Coordinates of C-alpha atoms and ligand atoms in Angstrom, one line a residue:
M1 CA 0.0 -0.1 0.1
S2 CA 1.3 3.4 -0.8
T3 CA 2.2 5.9 2.0
H4 CA 1.2 8.8 -0.1
D5 CA -2.2 10.6 -0.1
S6 CA -4.6 9.2 -2.7
I7 CA -5.1 11.1 -6.0
P8 CA -8.6 11.2 -7.1
F9 CA -9.5 11.0 -10.8
L10 CA -11.7 13.8 -10.3
D11 CA -11.9 16.4 -7.7
L12 CA -15.2 18.1 -7.6
V13 CA -14.9 19.2 -3.8
T14 CA -12.0 21.5 -3.9
P15 CA -13.5 24.0 -6.5
H16 CA -16.9 24.1 -4.8
R17 CA -15.3 24.9 -1.5
E18 CA -13.1 27.6 -3.3
L19 CA -16.5 29.2 -4.7
E20 CA -18.7 28.5 -1.8
S21 CA -19.5 32.1 -0.7
E22 CA -20.2 33.0 -4.6
L23 CA -22.4 29.8 -4.9
T24 CA -24.2 30.5 -1.7
R25 CA -25.0 33.9 -2.8
V26 CA -26.6 32.6 -5.9
F27 CA -28.8 30.4 -3.9
Q28 CA -29.8 33.0 -1.5
Q29 CA -31.0 35.2 -4.7
V30 CA -33.0 32.4 -5.9
L31 CA -34.6 31.7 -2.6
R32 CA -35.4 35.6 -2.1
T33 CA -36.9 35.9 -5.5
A34 CA -38.5 32.4 -5.8
G35 CA -37.8 32.6 -9.6
F36 CA -36.8 29.1 -9.8
I37 CA -37.7 28.3 -13.5
G38 CA -36.6 30.7 -16.4
G39 CA -36.5 34.4 -15.6
P40 CA -33.6 36.9 -15.7
M41 CA -30.9 34.5 -14.2
V42 CA -31.5 32.0 -17.0
E43 CA -31.5 34.8 -19.6
A44 CA -28.1 36.5 -18.2
F45 CA -26.4 33.0 -18.3
E46 CA -27.6 32.5 -21.8
K47 CA -26.1 35.8 -22.9
A48 CA -22.8 35.4 -21.2
F49 CA -22.4 31.7 -22.4
A50 CA -23.1 32.7 -26.0
S51 CA -20.5 35.5 -25.7
F52 CA -18.0 32.9 -24.4
C53 CA -18.8 30.6 -27.4
D54 CA -18.5 33.6 -29.9
T55 CA -22.2 32.9 -31.0
K56 CA -25.2 35.0 -31.2
Y57 CA -27.4 32.9 -29.1
S58 CA -27.3 30.2 -26.5
V59 CA -30.5 28.4 -25.4
A60 CA -30.2 26.8 -21.7
I61 CA -31.5 23.4 -21.5
S62 CA -32.0 20.8 -18.8
S63 CA -29.2 18.5 -20.2
G64 CA -26.6 18.1 -22.8
T65 CA -28.6 15.1 -24.1
D66 CA -31.9 17.3 -24.6
A67 CA -29.8 19.9 -26.0
L68 CA -28.6 17.6 -28.8
R69 CA -32.0 16.2 -29.5
F70 CA -33.7 19.7 -29.5
A71 CA -30.9 21.0 -31.9
L72 CA -31.6 17.9 -34.3
M73 CA -35.4 18.5 -34.1
A74 CA -35.1 22.1 -34.7
C75 CA -32.6 21.8 -37.4
G76 CA -35.3 19.8 -39.3
V77 CA -34.0 16.2 -39.0
Q78 CA -37.2 14.1 -39.4
P79 CA -38.2 10.8 -37.9
G80 CA -36.4 8.0 -40.0
D81 CA -33.4 10.1 -41.2
V82 CA -30.0 8.9 -40.7
V83 CA -27.6 10.9 -38.7
V84 CA -24.0 10.1 -39.0
T85 CA -21.8 10.1 -36.0
V86 CA -18.8 8.1 -34.4
P87 CA -18.9 5.0 -32.4
H88 CA -16.4 6.5 -30.0
T89 CA -18.5 8.7 -27.7
F90 CA -20.9 8.6 -24.8
I91 CA -24.0 7.0 -25.6
A92 CA -26.0 10.3 -25.1
T93 CA -24.9 11.2 -28.6
T94 CA -26.8 8.3 -30.2
E95 CA -29.6 8.5 -27.5
A96 CA -30.4 11.9 -28.7
I97 CA -30.5 10.8 -32.3
S98 CA -32.9 8.0 -31.4
Q99 CA -34.9 10.2 -29.3
A100 CA -35.4 12.7 -32.2
R101 CA -36.6 9.5 -33.8
A102 CA -33.7 9.4 -36.3
L103 CA -31.4 6.5 -36.8
P104 CA -27.6 6.7 -36.0
E105 CA -25.1 5.3 -38.5
F106 CA -21.4 5.3 -37.7
V107 CA -17.9 6.3 -39.4
D108 CA -14.7 5.4 -37.8
I109 CA -12.3 7.8 -35.9
D110 CA -9.0 9.1 -36.5
E111 CA -6.2 7.1 -34.7
Q112 CA -4.4 10.2 -33.3
T113 CA -7.3 12.6 -32.2
Y114 CA -9.8 9.9 -31.6
N115 CA -12.5 12.2 -33.3
M116 CA -14.3 11.6 -36.5
D117 CA -12.0 10.9 -39.4
P118 CA -13.0 13.1 -42.3
E119 CA -11.5 10.6 -44.8
K120 CA -13.9 8.0 -43.3
L121 CA -16.7 10.1 -43.5
R122 CA -15.9 10.9 -47.4
E123 CA -15.7 7.0 -47.9
Y124 CA -19.2 6.6 -46.1
L125 CA -20.9 9.2 -48.3
E126 CA -19.3 8.2 -51.5
S127 CA -19.6 4.5 -51.3
Q128 CA -22.0 3.6 -48.8
C129 CA -24.7 6.1 -49.8
A130 CA -26.3 7.0 -53.2
A131 CA -28.6 9.7 -54.5
D132 CA -32.0 8.6 -55.3
E133 CA -34.3 9.9 -58.3
S134 CA -35.2 13.0 -56.3
G135 CA -31.6 13.7 -55.4
K136 CA -31.9 12.7 -51.7
L137 CA -28.9 10.9 -50.2
I138 CA -29.8 7.3 -49.3
S139 CA -27.7 5.2 -46.9
R140 CA -27.4 1.7 -48.6
R141 CA -27.2 0.2 -45.2
S142 CA -30.7 1.4 -43.9
G143 CA -32.5 2.6 -47.1
K144 CA -33.1 5.8 -45.1
A145 CA -32.2 9.5 -46.1
V146 CA -28.9 11.0 -44.6
T147 CA -29.7 14.5 -43.5
A148 CA -27.1 15.4 -40.6
I149 CA -23.6 14.9 -39.2
I150 CA -22.8 15.2 -35.5
P151 CA -18.9 15.4 -34.9
V152 CA -18.1 14.9 -31.3
H153 CA -15.3 17.2 -30.1
L154 CA -14.2 14.3 -27.5
Y155 CA -12.2 15.0 -24.5
G156 CA -12.2 18.6 -25.1
Q157 CA -10.7 18.7 -28.4
C158 CA -12.4 19.9 -31.6
A159 CA -13.0 17.3 -34.6
D160 CA -11.3 18.4 -37.7
M161 CA -14.3 20.6 -38.8
D162 CA -13.1 22.0 -42.1
P163 CA -13.2 19.0 -44.3
I164 CA -16.4 17.7 -42.3
L165 CA -18.2 20.9 -43.3
E166 CA -17.0 20.8 -46.9
L167 CA -18.6 17.3 -47.3
A168 CA -21.6 18.4 -45.5
D169 CA -21.8 21.3 -47.9
R170 CA -21.2 19.1 -51.0
Y171 CA -24.1 16.6 -49.8
G172 CA -26.5 19.1 -48.3
L173 CA -26.0 17.8 -44.7
I174 CA -26.9 19.7 -41.5
V175 CA -23.7 19.7 -39.0
I176 CA -24.5 19.7 -35.2
E177 CA -21.5 19.8 -33.1
D178 CA -21.6 17.7 -29.9
A179 CA -19.5 19.9 -27.9
C180 CA -20.7 18.4 -24.6
Q181 CA -17.0 17.9 -23.5
A182 CA -15.6 20.9 -25.3
H183 CA -16.5 24.4 -23.4
G184 CA -13.8 26.8 -24.7
A185 CA -11.8 24.4 -27.0
E186 CA -10.8 26.2 -30.2
Y187 CA -10.4 25.0 -33.9
F188 CA -8.2 26.9 -36.5
S189 CA -10.4 26.9 -39.6
R190 CA -7.8 26.8 -42.7
K191 CA -10.9 27.9 -44.7
N192 CA -11.7 31.0 -42.5
N193 CA -8.3 31.6 -41.6
R194 CA -9.2 32.1 -37.9
W195 CA -9.5 30.4 -34.7
M196 CA -13.1 29.4 -34.0
K197 CA -14.6 28.4 -30.7
A198 CA -16.2 25.0 -30.0
G199 CA -20.0 25.5 -30.6
S200 CA -19.7 28.2 -33.2
I201 CA -18.7 26.1 -36.2
G202 CA -21.8 24.0 -37.1
R203 CA -25.2 25.0 -37.7
A204 CA -25.8 24.5 -33.8
A205 CA -24.0 22.8 -31.0
A206 CA -24.9 21.1 -27.8
F207 CA -23.1 21.5 -24.5
S208 CA -23.5 19.6 -21.3
F209 CA -22.9 21.1 -17.8
Y210 CA -22.9 17.7 -15.9
P211 CA -21.0 18.4 -12.8
G212 CA -17.6 16.8 -13.9
K213 CA -17.5 18.7 -17.2
N214 CA -15.0 21.8 -17.4
L215 CA -18.1 23.9 -16.9
G216 CA -20.2 21.9 -14.5
A217 CA -23.7 22.7 -12.8
C218 CA -24.5 21.5 -9.2
G219 CA -26.9 19.2 -10.9
E220 CA -27.9 18.5 -14.4
A221 CA -27.8 21.3 -17.2
G222 CA -27.0 21.9 -20.9
A223 CA -27.2 24.3 -23.6
V224 CA -27.5 24.8 -27.4
T225 CA -25.5 27.4 -29.2
T226 CA -26.1 28.8 -32.6
N227 CA -26.0 32.0 -34.8
D228 CA -29.4 31.3 -36.2
A229 CA -32.1 33.3 -34.6
A230 CA -35.2 31.2 -35.8
L231 CA -33.3 28.2 -34.8
A232 CA -32.8 29.6 -31.2
E233 CA -36.6 30.4 -31.1
K234 CA -37.6 27.0 -32.1
I235 CA -35.4 25.5 -29.4
K236 CA -36.9 27.7 -26.9
M237 CA -40.3 26.5 -27.9
L238 CA -39.2 22.8 -27.8
R239 CA -37.8 23.1 -24.4
D240 CA -40.9 24.6 -22.9
H241 CA -43.9 22.4 -24.0
G242 CA -43.9 23.9 -27.6
Q243 CA -45.4 27.3 -26.2
A244 CA -43.9 30.7 -27.2
K245 CA -46.8 32.2 -25.0
K246 CA -48.0 30.7 -21.9
Y247 CA -50.8 27.8 -22.7
Y248 CA -50.5 28.6 -26.5
H249 CA -49.0 25.5 -27.8
D250 CA -47.6 25.7 -31.5
V251 CA -46.2 22.3 -31.3
E252 CA -45.9 19.4 -28.8
G253 CA -42.7 20.1 -26.8
Y254 CA -40.7 18.8 -23.8
N255 CA -40.0 19.7 -20.3
G256 CA -36.5 20.7 -20.9
R257 CA -36.0 24.0 -19.2
L258 CA -32.9 24.9 -17.2
D259 CA -33.6 25.8 -13.5
A260 CA -32.5 29.4 -12.6
L261 CA -30.3 28.0 -9.6
Q262 CA -28.2 26.1 -12.0
A263 CA -28.1 29.0 -14.4
G264 CA -26.8 31.3 -11.6
I265 CA -24.3 28.8 -10.4
L266 CA -23.0 28.2 -14.1
H267 CA -22.9 32.1 -14.6
A268 CA -20.7 32.5 -11.4
K269 CA -18.4 29.5 -12.7
L270 CA -18.2 30.7 -16.2
L271 CA -16.1 33.7 -14.9
H272 CA -13.4 31.2 -13.9
L273 CA -13.5 29.0 -16.8
A274 CA -11.0 30.6 -18.9
K275 CA -8.4 30.3 -16.2
W276 CA -9.5 26.8 -15.4
N277 CA -9.1 25.7 -19.0
A278 CA -5.7 27.3 -19.2
Q279 CA -4.7 25.3 -16.0
R280 CA -5.9 22.3 -17.7
R281 CA -3.6 22.9 -20.7
E282 CA -0.8 23.5 -18.4
R283 CA -1.3 20.3 -16.6
A284 CA -1.6 18.4 -19.9
A285 CA 1.8 20.0 -21.1
E286 CA 3.2 19.0 -17.7
Y287 CA 2.1 15.4 -18.1
N288 CA 3.5 15.4 -21.8
R289 CA 6.9 16.7 -20.5
L290 CA 7.1 14.1 -17.6
F291 CA 6.1 11.2 -19.7
A292 CA 8.5 12.2 -22.5
A293 CA 11.4 12.7 -20.1
A294 CA 10.6 9.2 -18.3
D295 CA 10.5 7.7 -22.0
A296 CA 7.4 6.2 -20.7
A297 CA 5.9 3.5 -23.0
L298 CA 2.5 5.0 -23.6
V299 CA 1.0 7.2 -26.3
P300 CA 0.0 10.7 -25.0
P301 CA -2.7 12.8 -26.4
Y302 CA -2.1 14.4 -29.7
E303 CA -2.9 18.0 -30.3
P304 CA -2.8 19.0 -33.9
S305 CA -1.5 22.3 -34.8
W306 CA -5.2 23.4 -35.7
S307 CA -6.5 22.7 -32.3
R308 CA -6.2 24.2 -28.8
A309 CA -7.7 21.6 -26.6
I310 CA -9.2 22.1 -23.2
Y311 CA -8.4 18.8 -21.8
H312 CA -11.7 17.7 -20.2
L313 CA -9.9 14.4 -20.0
Y314 CA -6.2 13.6 -20.5
V315 CA -6.3 10.1 -22.2
V316 CA -3.3 7.9 -22.9
R317 CA -2.9 4.8 -24.6
T318 CA -1.1 1.7 -23.3
E319 CA -0.6 -1.9 -24.1
D320 CA -1.5 -3.4 -20.8
R321 CA -4.5 -1.0 -19.6
E322 CA -6.1 -3.3 -17.0
G323 CA -2.7 -4.0 -15.4
M324 CA -1.7 -0.3 -15.3
M325 CA -5.1 0.6 -13.8
A326 CA -4.8 -2.0 -11.1
H327 CA -1.3 -0.9 -10.3
L328 CA -2.5 2.9 -10.0
K329 CA -5.6 1.8 -7.9
K330 CA -3.2 0.0 -5.5
A331 CA -1.1 3.2 -5.4
G332 CA -4.2 5.2 -4.6
I333 CA -4.5 6.8 -7.9
G334 CA -7.9 7.2 -9.7
T335 CA -8.4 6.5 -13.4
G336 CA -11.2 5.9 -15.8
I337 CA -12.0 4.6 -19.3
H338 CA -13.8 6.9 -21.8
Y339 CA -15.2 4.6 -23.2
P340 CA -14.5 0.9 -23.1
I341 CA -17.2 -0.4 -25.4
P342 CA -17.7 1.2 -28.8
L343 CA -21.2 2.1 -29.3
H344 CA -21.7 -0.2 -32.4
L345 CA -20.9 -3.2 -30.1
Q346 CA -23.3 -2.1 -27.2
K347 CA -25.9 -4.4 -26.3
A348 CA -28.4 -1.5 -26.7
Y349 CA -27.4 -1.3 -30.4
S350 CA -27.2 -5.1 -31.1
G351 CA -30.3 -4.7 -33.5
M352 CA -28.4 -2.4 -35.6
G353 CA -26.5 -5.4 -37.2
Y354 CA -22.9 -3.9 -36.6
L355 CA -20.0 -6.5 -36.1
P356 CA -16.7 -6.5 -34.2
G357 CA -14.3 -5.2 -36.8
D358 CA -16.6 -2.8 -38.6
F359 CA -14.6 0.2 -37.0
P360 CA -11.2 -1.1 -36.3
V361 CA -9.7 2.2 -35.3
C362 CA -12.4 2.7 -32.7
E363 CA -12.2 -0.8 -31.3
K364 CA -8.5 -0.7 -31.0
V365 CA -8.4 2.5 -29.3
A366 CA -11.2 1.6 -27.0
A367 CA -9.2 -1.4 -25.8
Q368 CA -6.1 0.8 -25.1
I369 CA -7.2 4.0 -23.5
V370 CA -7.0 5.2 -19.8
S371 CA -7.9 8.6 -18.5
L372 CA -5.6 9.8 -15.9
P373 CA -6.3 12.4 -13.1
M374 CA -7.0 15.8 -14.7
Y375 CA -8.4 18.9 -13.3
P376 CA -7.2 22.6 -12.7
Q377 CA -6.3 21.9 -9.1
L378 CA -4.2 18.8 -9.7
T379 CA -0.6 19.8 -8.4
L380 CA 2.9 19.1 -10.1
E381 CA 3.8 16.8 -7.1
Q382 CA 0.5 14.6 -7.9
Q383 CA 1.4 14.6 -11.5
K384 CA 4.9 13.5 -10.9
R385 CA 3.6 10.6 -8.6
V386 CA 1.1 9.4 -11.5
V387 CA 4.0 9.4 -13.9
E388 CA 6.5 7.6 -11.3
E389 CA 3.8 5.0 -10.8
I390 CA 3.3 4.3 -14.3
V391 CA 6.9 4.1 -15.1
R392 CA 7.5 1.7 -11.9
F393 CA 4.5 -0.5 -13.6
N394 CA 6.1 -0.5 -16.9
E395 CA 9.4 -1.6 -15.4
S396 CA 7.7 -4.5 -13.4
L397 CA 6.2 -5.5 -16.9
A398 CA 9.5 -5.4 -18.5
L399 CA 11.0 -7.6 -15.8
A400 CA 8.3 -10.1 -16.2
K401 CA 8.4 -10.5 -19.9
P402 CA 11.6 -9.1 -21.1
T403 CA 10.9 -9.4 -24.8
S404 CA 7.4 -8.4 -25.5
G405 CA 6.4 -9.2 -28.9
E406 CA 4.4 -6.7 -31.1
S407 CA 4.2 -3.3 -29.3
I408 CA 1.9 -0.4 -29.5
E409 CA 3.1 2.3 -31.7
L410 CA 4.9 4.6 -29.3
A411 CA 6.0 7.5 -31.2
T412 CA 6.0 9.6 -28.1
A413 CA 8.5 12.4 -29.2
E414 CA 6.9 13.0 -32.6
R415 CA 3.4 13.0 -31.2
T416 CA 4.0 15.6 -28.5
A417 CA 5.4 18.0 -31.1
Ligands
LIG501 C1 -20.0 13.5 -25.7 C2 -21.3 13.8 -24.8 N1 -22.4 13.9 -25.6 C3 -23.5 14.0 -24.9 C4 -23.4 14.1 -23.4 C5 -24.8 14.4 -22.6 O1 -24.8 15.3 -21.7 P1 -25.7 15.3 -20.4 O2 -25.1 14.3 -19.5 O3 -25.7 16.7 -20.0 O4 -27.0 14.8 -20.9 C6 -22.3 14.0 -22.7 C7 -22.3 14.0 -21.2 O5 -22.0 13.2 -20.5 C8 -21.1 13.9 -23.4 O6 -19.9 13.7 -22.9

């Protein structure tokens, strides 16, 4: 057993202790006005979050899953349409598609960024779809019309949006960003020759404020961002029982509003988000340096020149993932796997007819990834101990089997460039 203090995978207590008086004030304000649902606190947060994302509008929603569902519906995705996404994401991405009564289909991810591979998307659109007599793009797999794409900005890093948008444009498809893990991540668009914020690149984007996110509520919360005024209005109706005016229901909607308390809490925390994201980037750079110096046998995260990631998660790849996690657990260090089973192989989707081997990159990555402790309050000493324990584990492995056969591609030096 280690004599050190344990290092949690995620520390949600420290930031809330630090902000206790600010957050308590929000709670008092809500109690004193009894404005629990909607109202000025929600509107103020929406304005501030839109400004943070460089968008004209943000619509606060009760969760990221509903934000994604409402965005799909408001953008005009119809029941029975196909929405293309990746199998390497949290199931909420595909749940939102199904709940909009559309059908998810997958394309594989890029082995370095773990996000949608635009080349695989191109192959899918060119060879697995065909235009019908009316010009609609039909998926050969399901016989249904393909109408939208959801690239996921996983772990806080944007997908390569330029080629995805270009393909979407060529095929007339809607692009909705799943930015649920990417509050403040930036993408350099070669086409626009400027850095763009996650959430401002597609037609609309969904964010989650689940407590563990870079911007987390003290409960469930989400938002849609967009530059389209009509779309923002439609989403406001969908979240509020289809009404623009009380008890006048233009459509059947949902109970998908955000509580004023959560909006107030998020607004208070939003003022710290840029600093927290910068601290996460520093922690990630520190891990990269420590792993490179230790010549550790693992693949660190890859950040292309067009990306400024905000490290919602710091994910490495290693050959003996289970062994490494067990070793770290014994040393009191928390880890996670995001995500162990690709969506196309989940029991919930067994009816879709996908098979092992259909998305080989995703399947390979899912078997090797480990998420290490990552949060703004993580200290250099804690990071050093995480790296030391990983090196110790690797040494014990090397002793146990001196000549291991095939090894994971560990181009550590070139990947941290
Ligand atoms: C990639 C991704 N999409 C969607 C969601 C759904 O967000 P929520 O949990 O707020 O419904 C999450 C959150 O966990 C997520 O990580």
